[in-house]
């Protein structure tokens, strides 16, 4: 080592101080925005979950854990959660699984037109969820929607209450719409992961005797493991947080068949004025999402 | 019977012919190096032997078996890639044992093979590490170890040292030669680095434009290049080429022009050598180490333009405006001269370029060698 090691930290200290100051200044706008729109509301929500109040209440009544106890005994809360879990599981299968299959096809299954299909499949990702919801309401409309027309033309029965109006179908339809909108994003993630695996790894593997399924198992899967973990966690978190799509298409109906935590929280807060209870459910959602987010960071660091 | 035999191998991509009927054979235990400029087809040939490229026609056999249509893993070959191609999610030991694991060999056998290869390559301490924790040289050893554990009939190397720095490269050259002796294995090695070719090869295959230009021992290629291409490719700095013409012919004595108003250079052709025809355009070749201040032939007067003092030797580049070179890769009229000691030549100095008659090589217009030079021996 050409320099004595002790002189190094001493020499760098002033520079680091200046660096810290300017770094704080640079991050300030982002920190302020996060603080005002995310951190402070979250803290207020946590506090509010221990009180009973409505939108217009002048006084908040402290109720301790009553809002949380109410949630535990509220069958609708559990129905909403189970619907969330249904969407989470269904979305992981349809979006991550479907995205993986599409990515694999685009990566090596087709000879030409890859960019074209990639663009088409990715397009719904950049459309706002509200617009997607309205488009699909038109498609699924029992009177004028093209889906009914197609199904009828094939001589198959259509649901009497409509695709979104039939409680036994509506949640599946939401799954379909969510998949249509998001599968392109997962496909892009996984495609990037697949294309990051060097060709030589497959060549070396083929010389080592691993082809086809074995190559997939030993080379492809470990190669995209981190991407799959990331894609799954993004989908899981998205599945728990889902609101706009459900709110616009079904509003949680029919008969709460598509009620999710997001819509039920909204209904309790703004339709019934139970702000405290809504806050408690929002905190449950927040804690779930935070846990999953922490898991995501942890898993991606390990890889 | 040759251990590795390549017969009339043709490889086409659409209308582009990359290999146009290549044939050669390697004996068991031979270290054969394929050299050539980028795009000459050497890597394609290696990959075709490995089974990574399908050949358009021709055949490849190893140890007497025709493996032209065999899967890469069933050919008895192992390959070391330029960028190592180690599996990033496996440890060094897992990387090295992967082929045996895929072949469902018993654990004890895998472990024994990995341990033995690691000892040969001196990487036993790294067996538990992941590739990302290794240096470039260590990664290359692991890649070689992966090949060793498979105990292949033929080792294939695709420019394995080109990602290493110069010092490490010369060290790995020596190690690879040692490895070759220890394993007694047949090795086929692709490189664009002629030093690697000259130092490691039992035999060198020089490729150019999808064809084999010449096959021979390193010194054969240096002393008796079959074509002007080989003469220019083997040797650094490259051979000097002079555009010339046949001025007179008498018996086996041929006179070549050395510029206007200069007496012709008379060379005596050996009985086996093909005589050119009067008026033929030819190229004279002369190695940098054959040029000097004295010699039987005064080639040209020149002005020193660059002096590279390397300590042990000196490279002197000079400009002889009266002569044309015929080599597209060197500047017109520039001569490279290798002085086997330190030199007091200075920039701008006027010098005489001289050489002995026996140092000249003559190439026909199509590049074929007509007349060989005699090698220079220092006692």
PDB file of C-alpha atoms in Angstrom, chain B residues 29-309:
ATOM      1  CA  UNK B  29      -2.052 -36.196 -27.777  1.00  0.00           C
ATOM      2  CA  UNK B  30      -1.333 -33.512 -30.315  1.00  0.00           C
ATOM      3  CA  UNK B  31      -1.713 -29.812 -29.523  1.00  0.00           C
ATOM      4  CA  UNK B  32      -3.069 -28.199 -32.664  1.00  0.00           C
ATOM      5  CA  UNK B  33      -3.585 -24.435 -32.829  1.00  0.00           C
ATOM      6  CA  UNK B  34      -5.814 -22.774 -35.402  1.00  0.00           C
ATOM      7  CA  UNK B  35      -4.891 -19.181 -36.170  1.00  0.00           C
ATOM      8  CA  UNK B  36      -6.150 -16.618 -38.609  1.00  0.00           C
ATOM      9  CA  UNK B  37      -7.621 -13.140 -38.778  1.00  0.00           C
ATOM     10  CA  UNK B  38     -11.164 -12.385 -37.553  1.00  0.00           C
ATOM     11  CA  UNK B  39     -13.770 -13.952 -39.777  1.00  0.00           C
ATOM     12  CA  UNK B  40     -11.435 -16.593 -41.224  1.00  0.00           C
ATOM     13  CA  UNK B  41     -13.726 -19.369 -39.973  1.00  0.00           C
ATOM     14  CA  UNK B  42     -11.518 -20.770 -37.208  1.00  0.00           C
ATOM     15  CA  UNK B  43     -14.105 -20.341 -34.454  1.00  0.00           C
ATOM     16  CA  UNK B  44     -16.860 -21.690 -36.694  1.00  0.00           C
ATOM     17  CA  UNK B  45     -14.751 -24.765 -37.385  1.00  0.00           C
ATOM     18  CA  UNK B  46     -14.143 -25.301 -33.674  1.00  0.00           C
ATOM     19  CA  UNK B  47     -17.839 -24.865 -32.888  1.00  0.00           C
ATOM     20  CA  UNK B  48     -18.718 -27.273 -35.684  1.00  0.00           C
ATOM     21  CA  UNK B  49     -16.468 -29.898 -34.132  1.00  0.00           C
ATOM     22  CA  UNK B  50     -18.124 -29.227 -30.754  1.00  0.00           C
ATOM     23  CA  UNK B  51     -21.561 -29.679 -32.296  1.00  0.00           C
ATOM     24  CA  UNK B  52     -22.659 -26.131 -31.540  1.00  0.00           C
ATOM     25  CA  UNK B  53     -22.929 -25.407 -35.271  1.00  0.00           C
ATOM     26  CA  UNK B  54     -24.477 -27.734 -37.788  1.00  0.00           C
ATOM     27  CA  UNK B  55     -22.226 -28.179 -40.798  1.00  0.00           C
ATOM     28  CA  UNK B  56     -23.596 -27.956 -44.335  1.00  0.00           C
ATOM     29  CA  UNK B  57     -21.563 -30.909 -45.595  1.00  0.00           C
ATOM     30  CA  UNK B  58     -18.515 -32.944 -44.694  1.00  0.00           C
ATOM     31  CA  UNK B  59     -17.779 -35.127 -41.697  1.00  0.00           C
ATOM     32  CA  UNK B  60     -16.063 -35.096 -38.325  1.00  0.00           C
ATOM     33  CA  UNK B  61     -14.822 -38.175 -36.527  1.00  0.00           C
ATOM     34  CA  UNK B  62     -13.211 -38.601 -33.144  1.00  0.00           C
ATOM     35  CA  UNK B  63     -11.431 -41.760 -32.022  1.00  0.00           C
ATOM     36  CA  UNK B  64     -12.738 -43.575 -35.077  1.00  0.00           C
ATOM     37  CA  UNK B  65     -16.397 -42.676 -34.526  1.00  0.00           C
ATOM     38  CA  UNK B  66     -18.250 -40.488 -36.985  1.00  0.00           C
ATOM     39  CA  UNK B  67     -19.781 -37.799 -34.770  1.00  0.00           C
ATOM     40  CA  UNK B  68     -21.001 -35.466 -37.511  1.00  0.00           C
ATOM     41  CA  UNK B  69     -24.625 -35.771 -36.374  1.00  0.00           C
ATOM     42  CA  UNK B  70     -24.046 -36.506 -32.672  1.00  0.00           C
ATOM     43  CA  UNK B  71     -25.269 -34.287 -29.853  1.00  0.00           C
ATOM     44  CA  UNK B  72     -22.572 -31.996 -28.382  1.00  0.00           C
ATOM     45  CA  UNK B  73     -22.431 -33.999 -25.155  1.00  0.00           C
ATOM     46  CA  UNK B  74     -22.054 -37.324 -26.992  1.00  0.00           C
ATOM     47  CA  UNK B  75     -19.020 -36.318 -29.034  1.00  0.00           C
ATOM     48  CA  UNK B  76     -16.313 -36.844 -26.467  1.00  0.00           C
ATOM     49  CA  UNK B  77     -15.319 -33.191 -26.569  1.00  0.00           C
ATOM     50  CA  UNK B  78     -15.131 -30.521 -23.889  1.00  0.00           C
ATOM     51  CA  UNK B  79     -14.871 -26.853 -24.656  1.00  0.00           C
ATOM     52  CA  UNK B  80     -13.350 -23.873 -22.887  1.00  0.00           C
ATOM     53  CA  UNK B  81     -15.015 -20.614 -23.866  1.00  0.00           C
ATOM     54  CA  UNK B  82     -13.459 -17.198 -24.301  1.00  0.00           C
ATOM     55  CA  UNK B  83     -15.668 -15.622 -21.637  1.00  0.00           C
ATOM     56  CA  UNK B  84     -15.446 -18.716 -19.389  1.00  0.00           C
ATOM     57  CA  UNK B  85     -19.234 -19.394 -19.485  1.00  0.00           C
ATOM     58  CA  UNK B  86     -19.237 -20.504 -15.846  1.00  0.00           C
ATOM     59  CA  UNK B  87     -22.677 -21.098 -14.350  1.00  0.00           C
ATOM     60  CA  UNK B  88     -23.043 -18.127 -11.978  1.00  0.00           C
ATOM     61  CA  UNK B  89     -25.406 -19.853  -9.525  1.00  0.00           C
ATOM     62  CA  UNK B  90     -23.128 -22.849  -8.982  1.00  0.00           C
ATOM     63  CA  UNK B  91     -19.974 -23.049  -6.886  1.00  0.00           C
ATOM     64  CA  UNK B  92     -16.650 -23.860  -8.482  1.00  0.00           C
ATOM     65  CA  UNK B  93     -17.039 -27.506  -7.476  1.00  0.00           C
ATOM     66  CA  UNK B  94     -20.601 -27.651  -8.842  1.00  0.00           C
ATOM     67  CA  UNK B  95     -19.482 -26.030 -12.079  1.00  0.00           C
ATOM     68  CA  UNK B  96     -16.740 -28.577 -12.510  1.00  0.00           C
ATOM     69  CA  UNK B  97     -18.923 -31.528 -11.601  1.00  0.00           C
ATOM     70  CA  UNK B  98     -21.984 -30.412 -13.571  1.00  0.00           C
ATOM     71  CA  UNK B  99     -21.511 -32.687 -16.585  1.00  0.00           C
ATOM     72  CA  UNK B 100     -21.072 -35.733 -14.365  1.00  0.00           C
ATOM     73  CA  UNK B 101     -24.108 -34.743 -12.309  1.00  0.00           C
ATOM     74  CA  UNK B 102     -26.252 -34.420 -15.429  1.00  0.00           C
ATOM     75  CA  UNK B 103     -24.974 -37.859 -16.463  1.00  0.00           C
ATOM     76  CA  UNK B 104     -26.093 -39.153 -13.022  1.00  0.00           C
ATOM     77  CA  UNK B 105     -22.689 -40.404 -11.968  1.00  0.00           C
ATOM     78  CA  UNK B 106     -22.363 -41.409  -8.310  1.00  0.00           C
ATOM     79  CA  UNK B 107     -21.513 -38.603  -5.885  1.00  0.00           C
ATOM     80  CA  UNK B 108     -18.185 -40.129  -4.862  1.00  0.00           C
ATOM     81  CA  UNK B 109     -17.055 -40.331  -8.473  1.00  0.00           C
ATOM     82  CA  UNK B 110     -17.989 -36.698  -9.115  1.00  0.00           C
ATOM     83  CA  UNK B 111     -16.142 -35.590  -6.016  1.00  0.00           C
ATOM     84  CA  UNK B 112     -13.043 -37.563  -6.950  1.00  0.00           C
ATOM     85  CA  UNK B 113     -12.999 -36.129 -10.470  1.00  0.00           C
ATOM     86  CA  UNK B 114     -13.479 -32.574  -9.213  1.00  0.00           C
ATOM     87  CA  UNK B 115     -10.801 -32.953  -6.545  1.00  0.00           C
ATOM     88  CA  UNK B 116      -8.310 -34.343  -9.030  1.00  0.00           C
ATOM     89  CA  UNK B 117      -8.970 -31.570 -11.584  1.00  0.00           C
ATOM     90  CA  UNK B 118      -8.750 -28.921  -8.875  1.00  0.00           C
ATOM     91  CA  UNK B 119      -5.374 -30.303  -7.779  1.00  0.00           C
ATOM     92  CA  UNK B 120      -4.036 -30.258 -11.335  1.00  0.00           C
ATOM     93  CA  UNK B 121      -5.143 -26.638 -11.717  1.00  0.00           C
ATOM     94  CA  UNK B 122      -4.252 -25.601  -8.140  1.00  0.00           C
ATOM     95  CA  UNK B 123      -7.701 -24.226  -7.371  1.00  0.00           C
ATOM     96  CA  UNK B 124      -8.531 -26.539  -4.456  1.00  0.00           C
ATOM     97  CA  UNK B 125      -8.932 -23.520  -2.138  1.00  0.00           C
ATOM     98  CA  UNK B 126     -11.632 -22.033  -4.351  1.00  0.00           C
ATOM     99  CA  UNK B 127     -13.930 -25.068  -4.718  1.00  0.00           C
ATOM    100  CA  UNK B 128     -16.629 -23.610  -2.441  1.00  0.00           C
ATOM    101  CA  UNK B 129     -16.636 -20.148  -4.010  1.00  0.00           C
ATOM    102  CA  UNK B 130     -19.013 -18.755  -6.590  1.00  0.00           C
ATOM    103  CA  UNK B 131     -17.618 -17.558  -9.949  1.00  0.00           C
ATOM    104  CA  UNK B 132     -18.244 -13.892  -9.151  1.00  0.00           C
ATOM    105  CA  UNK B 133     -15.713 -14.118  -6.301  1.00  0.00           C
ATOM    106  CA  UNK B 134     -12.938 -15.251  -8.658  1.00  0.00           C
ATOM    107  CA  UNK B 135     -10.436 -13.296 -10.737  1.00  0.00           C
ATOM    108  CA  UNK B 136     -10.276 -13.677 -14.499  1.00  0.00           C
ATOM    109  CA  UNK B 137      -7.382 -16.113 -14.333  1.00  0.00           C
ATOM    110  CA  UNK B 138      -9.105 -18.220 -11.683  1.00  0.00           C
ATOM    111  CA  UNK B 139     -12.324 -18.306 -13.705  1.00  0.00           C
ATOM    112  CA  UNK B 140     -10.392 -19.543 -16.706  1.00  0.00           C
ATOM    113  CA  UNK B 141      -8.851 -22.306 -14.580  1.00  0.00           C
ATOM    114  CA  UNK B 142     -12.303 -23.361 -13.416  1.00  0.00           C
ATOM    115  CA  UNK B 143     -13.487 -23.421 -17.030  1.00  0.00           C
ATOM    116  CA  UNK B 144     -10.535 -25.649 -17.884  1.00  0.00           C
ATOM    117  CA  UNK B 145     -11.267 -27.755 -14.811  1.00  0.00           C
ATOM    118  CA  UNK B 146     -14.825 -28.234 -16.004  1.00  0.00           C
ATOM    119  CA  UNK B 147     -13.388 -29.661 -19.197  1.00  0.00           C
ATOM    120  CA  UNK B 148     -10.901 -31.905 -17.364  1.00  0.00           C
ATOM    121  CA  UNK B 149     -13.502 -33.568 -15.124  1.00  0.00           C
ATOM    122  CA  UNK B 150     -15.286 -34.814 -18.211  1.00  0.00           C
ATOM    123  CA  UNK B 151     -12.113 -36.601 -19.397  1.00  0.00           C
ATOM    124  CA  UNK B 152     -12.899 -35.872 -23.046  1.00  0.00           C
ATOM    125  CA  UNK B 153     -11.171 -37.369 -26.085  1.00  0.00           C
ATOM    126  CA  UNK B 154     -10.533 -33.886 -27.444  1.00  0.00           C
ATOM    127  CA  UNK B 155     -10.260 -30.539 -25.643  1.00  0.00           C
ATOM    128  CA  UNK B 156     -11.495 -27.530 -27.588  1.00  0.00           C
ATOM    129  CA  UNK B 157     -10.318 -24.041 -26.649  1.00  0.00           C
ATOM    130  CA  UNK B 158     -11.965 -20.951 -28.137  1.00  0.00           C
ATOM    131  CA  UNK B 159      -9.567 -18.026 -27.592  1.00  0.00           C
ATOM    132  CA  UNK B 160      -9.412 -18.864 -23.889  1.00  0.00           C
ATOM    133  CA  UNK B 161      -6.774 -16.313 -22.940  1.00  0.00           C
ATOM    134  CA  UNK B 162      -7.947 -13.260 -24.846  1.00  0.00           C
ATOM    135  CA  UNK B 163      -9.817 -11.792 -21.846  1.00  0.00           C
ATOM    136  CA  UNK B 164      -6.736 -11.926 -19.618  1.00  0.00           C
ATOM    137  CA  UNK B 165      -4.082  -9.252 -19.226  1.00  0.00           C
ATOM    138  CA  UNK B 166      -0.708  -9.701 -20.880  1.00  0.00           C
ATOM    139  CA  UNK B 167       1.231 -10.959 -17.835  1.00  0.00           C
ATOM    140  CA  UNK B 168      -1.423 -13.492 -16.890  1.00  0.00           C
ATOM    141  CA  UNK B 169      -1.725 -14.580 -20.491  1.00  0.00           C
ATOM    142  CA  UNK B 170       1.931 -15.540 -20.780  1.00  0.00           C
ATOM    143  CA  UNK B 171       1.705 -17.380 -17.453  1.00  0.00           C
ATOM    144  CA  UNK B 172      -1.397 -19.279 -18.579  1.00  0.00           C
ATOM    145  CA  UNK B 173       0.359 -20.173 -21.855  1.00  0.00           C
ATOM    146  CA  UNK B 174       3.028 -21.975 -19.887  1.00  0.00           C
ATOM    147  CA  UNK B 175       0.406 -23.638 -17.676  1.00  0.00           C
ATOM    148  CA  UNK B 176      -1.615 -24.832 -20.631  1.00  0.00           C
ATOM    149  CA  UNK B 177       1.514 -26.361 -22.153  1.00  0.00           C
ATOM    150  CA  UNK B 178       2.216 -28.096 -18.843  1.00  0.00           C
ATOM    151  CA  UNK B 179      -1.390 -29.280 -18.651  1.00  0.00           C
ATOM    152  CA  UNK B 180      -1.160 -30.665 -22.156  1.00  0.00           C
ATOM    153  CA  UNK B 181       1.933 -32.684 -21.235  1.00  0.00           C
ATOM    154  CA  UNK B 182       0.390 -33.934 -17.977  1.00  0.00           C
ATOM    155  CA  UNK B 183      -2.910 -35.008 -19.486  1.00  0.00           C
ATOM    156  CA  UNK B 184      -1.467 -36.201 -22.781  1.00  0.00           C
ATOM    157  CA  UNK B 185      -4.762 -35.102 -24.294  1.00  0.00           C
ATOM    158  CA  UNK B 186      -5.589 -34.073 -27.832  1.00  0.00           C
ATOM    159  CA  UNK B 187      -6.184 -30.348 -27.870  1.00  0.00           C
ATOM    160  CA  UNK B 188      -7.514 -28.053 -30.533  1.00  0.00           C
ATOM    161  CA  UNK B 189      -6.974 -24.410 -29.744  1.00  0.00           C
ATOM    162  CA  UNK B 190      -8.286 -21.356 -31.571  1.00  0.00           C
ATOM    163  CA  UNK B 191      -6.571 -18.005 -31.243  1.00  0.00           C
ATOM    164  CA  UNK B 192      -5.814 -14.898 -33.231  1.00  0.00           C
ATOM    165  CA  UNK B 193      -2.657 -14.414 -31.199  1.00  0.00           C
ATOM    166  CA  UNK B 194       0.302 -15.796 -33.112  1.00  0.00           C
ATOM    167  CA  UNK B 195       2.474 -15.820 -29.995  1.00  0.00           C
ATOM    168  CA  UNK B 196       0.098 -18.334 -28.407  1.00  0.00           C
ATOM    169  CA  UNK B 197       0.188 -20.352 -31.599  1.00  0.00           C
ATOM    170  CA  UNK B 198       3.971 -20.328 -31.902  1.00  0.00           C
ATOM    171  CA  UNK B 199       4.646 -21.113 -28.231  1.00  0.00           C
ATOM    172  CA  UNK B 200       2.108 -23.855 -27.532  1.00  0.00           C
ATOM    173  CA  UNK B 201       1.410 -25.686 -30.760  1.00  0.00           C
ATOM    174  CA  UNK B 202       2.779 -28.979 -31.975  1.00  0.00           C
ATOM    175  CA  UNK B 203       1.232 -27.986 -35.249  1.00  0.00           C
ATOM    176  CA  UNK B 204      -0.404 -24.782 -36.433  1.00  0.00           C
ATOM    177  CA  UNK B 205      -3.269 -24.511 -38.877  1.00  0.00           C
ATOM    178  CA  UNK B 206      -3.329 -21.103 -40.561  1.00  0.00           C
ATOM    179  CA  UNK B 207      -6.783 -20.228 -41.836  1.00  0.00           C
ATOM    180  CA  UNK B 208      -7.852 -17.458 -44.168  1.00  0.00           C
ATOM    181  CA  UNK B 209     -11.224 -16.771 -45.764  1.00  0.00           C
ATOM    182  CA  UNK B 210     -12.739 -20.134 -44.877  1.00  0.00           C
ATOM    183  CA  UNK B 211      -9.781 -22.133 -46.172  1.00  0.00           C
ATOM    184  CA  UNK B 212      -6.692 -23.661 -44.646  1.00  0.00           C
ATOM    185  CA  UNK B 213      -3.637 -21.805 -45.943  1.00  0.00           C
ATOM    186  CA  UNK B 214      -1.046 -24.076 -44.400  1.00  0.00           C
ATOM    187  CA  UNK B 215      -0.588 -26.729 -41.721  1.00  0.00           C
ATOM    188  CA  UNK B 216       2.787 -27.269 -40.123  1.00  0.00           C
ATOM    189  CA  UNK B 217       5.016 -26.964 -37.081  1.00  0.00           C
ATOM    190  CA  UNK B 218       5.563 -23.411 -35.817  1.00  0.00           C
ATOM    191  CA  UNK B 219       9.070 -23.186 -37.248  1.00  0.00           C
ATOM    192  CA  UNK B 220       8.002 -24.747 -40.550  1.00  0.00           C
ATOM    193  CA  UNK B 221       5.440 -22.020 -40.969  1.00  0.00           C
ATOM    194  CA  UNK B 222       7.988 -19.380 -40.067  1.00  0.00           C
ATOM    195  CA  UNK B 223      10.790 -20.687 -42.244  1.00  0.00           C
ATOM    196  CA  UNK B 224       8.846 -22.066 -45.176  1.00  0.00           C
ATOM    197  CA  UNK B 225       5.519 -20.228 -45.459  1.00  0.00           C
ATOM    198  CA  UNK B 226       3.462 -21.713 -48.258  1.00  0.00           C
ATOM    199  CA  UNK B 227       1.850 -18.400 -49.137  1.00  0.00           C
ATOM    200  CA  UNK B 228       2.398 -14.712 -48.706  1.00  0.00           C
ATOM    201  CA  UNK B 229      -0.544 -14.667 -46.309  1.00  0.00           C
ATOM    202  CA  UNK B 230       1.160 -17.125 -43.954  1.00  0.00           C
ATOM    203  CA  UNK B 231       4.449 -15.254 -44.268  1.00  0.00           C
ATOM    204  CA  UNK B 232       2.714 -12.045 -43.277  1.00  0.00           C
ATOM    205  CA  UNK B 233       0.613 -13.594 -40.508  1.00  0.00           C
ATOM    206  CA  UNK B 234       3.317 -15.539 -38.687  1.00  0.00           C
ATOM    207  CA  UNK B 235       6.059 -13.379 -37.231  1.00  0.00           C
ATOM    208  CA  UNK B 236       6.019 -10.046 -35.438  1.00  0.00           C
ATOM    209  CA  UNK B 237       6.787  -7.473 -36.674  1.00  0.00           C
ATOM    210  CA  UNK B 238       5.464  -8.833 -39.930  1.00  0.00           C
ATOM    211  CA  UNK B 239       7.601  -9.666 -42.932  1.00  0.00           C
ATOM    212  CA  UNK B 240       8.481  -6.757 -45.218  1.00  0.00           C
ATOM    213  CA  UNK B 241       7.031  -7.078 -48.703  1.00  0.00           C
ATOM    214  CA  UNK B 242       8.472  -5.378 -51.788  1.00  0.00           C
ATOM    215  CA  UNK B 243       6.645  -5.107 -55.103  1.00  0.00           C
ATOM    216  CA  UNK B 244       8.960  -6.351 -57.825  1.00  0.00           C
ATOM    217  CA  UNK B 245       9.114  -7.775 -61.347  1.00  0.00           C
ATOM    218  CA  UNK B 246      11.125 -10.502 -63.048  1.00  0.00           C
ATOM    219  CA  UNK B 247      13.811  -8.672 -65.082  1.00  0.00           C
ATOM    220  CA  UNK B 248      15.928 -11.513 -66.358  1.00  0.00           C
ATOM    221  CA  UNK B 249      16.064 -15.272 -66.383  1.00  0.00           C
ATOM    222  CA  UNK B 250      19.079 -17.424 -67.009  1.00  0.00           C
ATOM    223  CA  UNK B 251      19.000 -21.070 -66.023  1.00  0.00           C
ATOM    224  CA  UNK B 252      17.834 -21.149 -62.383  1.00  0.00           C
ATOM    225  CA  UNK B 253      19.064 -17.648 -61.741  1.00  0.00           C
ATOM    226  CA  UNK B 254      16.293 -15.028 -61.652  1.00  0.00           C
ATOM    227  CA  UNK B 255      16.806 -11.261 -61.588  1.00  0.00           C
ATOM    228  CA  UNK B 256      14.257  -9.104 -59.734  1.00  0.00           C
ATOM    229  CA  UNK B 257      13.829  -5.351 -59.993  1.00  0.00           C
ATOM    230  CA  UNK B 258      14.612  -3.269 -56.911  1.00  0.00           C
ATOM    231  CA  UNK B 259      13.380   0.089 -58.156  1.00  0.00           C
ATOM    232  CA  UNK B 260      14.241   2.196 -61.180  1.00  0.00           C
ATOM    233  CA  UNK B 261      17.892   2.669 -62.090  1.00  0.00           C
ATOM    234  CA  UNK B 262      18.995   0.019 -59.597  1.00  0.00           C
ATOM    235  CA  UNK B 263      20.757  -3.197 -60.530  1.00  0.00           C
ATOM    236  CA  UNK B 264      18.428  -6.218 -60.300  1.00  0.00           C
ATOM    237  CA  UNK B 265      18.620  -8.650 -57.418  1.00  0.00           C
ATOM    238  CA  UNK B 266      19.766 -12.063 -58.641  1.00  0.00           C
ATOM    239  CA  UNK B 267      18.479 -15.080 -56.728  1.00  0.00           C
ATOM    240  CA  UNK B 268      19.367 -18.721 -57.382  1.00  0.00           C
ATOM    241  CA  UNK B 269      16.255 -20.960 -57.431  1.00  0.00           C
ATOM    242  CA  UNK B 270      16.613 -24.477 -56.031  1.00  0.00           C
ATOM    243  CA  UNK B 271      15.864 -27.426 -58.347  1.00  0.00           C
ATOM    244  CA  UNK B 272      12.421 -28.097 -56.847  1.00  0.00           C
ATOM    245  CA  UNK B 273      11.234 -24.495 -56.997  1.00  0.00           C
ATOM    246  CA  UNK B 274       8.910 -23.169 -59.708  1.00  0.00           C
ATOM    247  CA  UNK B 275      10.529 -20.547 -61.911  1.00  0.00           C
ATOM    248  CA  UNK B 276       8.558 -17.402 -62.675  1.00  0.00           C
ATOM    249  CA  UNK B 277       8.130 -16.065 -66.186  1.00  0.00           C
ATOM    250  CA  UNK B 278       9.989 -13.021 -67.504  1.00  0.00           C
ATOM    251  CA  UNK B 279       7.982  -9.865 -66.784  1.00  0.00           C
ATOM    252  CA  UNK B 280       5.899 -11.478 -64.013  1.00  0.00           C
ATOM    253  CA  UNK B 281       4.834  -9.243 -61.147  1.00  0.00           C
ATOM    254  CA  UNK B 282       6.083 -10.830 -57.930  1.00  0.00           C
ATOM    255  CA  UNK B 283       6.532  -9.922 -54.281  1.00  0.00           C
ATOM    256  CA  UNK B 284       9.844 -10.136 -52.476  1.00  0.00           C
ATOM    257  CA  UNK B 285       9.667 -10.836 -48.772  1.00  0.00           C
ATOM    258  CA  UNK B 286      12.250 -10.226 -46.121  1.00  0.00           C
ATOM    259  CA  UNK B 287      11.991 -10.742 -42.365  1.00  0.00           C
ATOM    260  CA  UNK B 288      12.689  -7.726 -40.120  1.00  0.00           C
ATOM    261  CA  UNK B 289      15.583  -9.543 -38.423  1.00  0.00           C
ATOM    262  CA  UNK B 290      17.274 -10.171 -41.827  1.00  0.00           C
ATOM    263  CA  UNK B 291      17.556  -6.451 -42.554  1.00  0.00           C
ATOM    264  CA  UNK B 292      20.747  -4.751 -41.413  1.00  0.00           C
ATOM    265  CA  UNK B 293      23.500  -2.287 -42.087  1.00  0.00           C
ATOM    266  CA  UNK B 294      25.533  -4.834 -43.957  1.00  0.00           C
ATOM    267  CA  UNK B 295      24.745  -7.633 -46.349  1.00  0.00           C
ATOM    268  CA  UNK B 296      25.325  -8.685 -49.917  1.00  0.00           C
ATOM    269  CA  UNK B 297      22.380  -6.770 -51.305  1.00  0.00           C
ATOM    270  CA  UNK B 298      21.758  -3.057 -50.983  1.00  0.00           C
ATOM    271  CA  UNK B 299      17.959  -2.881 -51.048  1.00  0.00           C
ATOM    272  CA  UNK B 300      17.367   0.841 -50.644  1.00  0.00           C
ATOM    273  CA  UNK B 301      18.360   4.042 -48.891  1.00  0.00           C
ATOM    274  CA  UNK B 302      15.886   4.987 -46.208  1.00  0.00           C
ATOM    275  CA  UNK B 303      15.121   7.502 -43.510  1.00  0.00           C
ATOM    276  CA  UNK B 304      14.417   6.350 -39.964  1.00  0.00           C
ATOM    277  CA  UNK B 305      10.828   7.283 -38.992  1.00  0.00           C
ATOM    278  CA  UNK B 306      10.196   5.375 -35.752  1.00  0.00           C
ATOM    279  CA  UNK B 307      12.531   3.779 -33.219  1.00  0.00           C
ATOM    280  CA  UNK B 308      11.045   1.426 -30.625  1.00  0.00           C
ATOM    281  CA  UNK B 309      13.672   0.627 -28.020  1.00  0.00           C
TER     282      UNK B 309
END
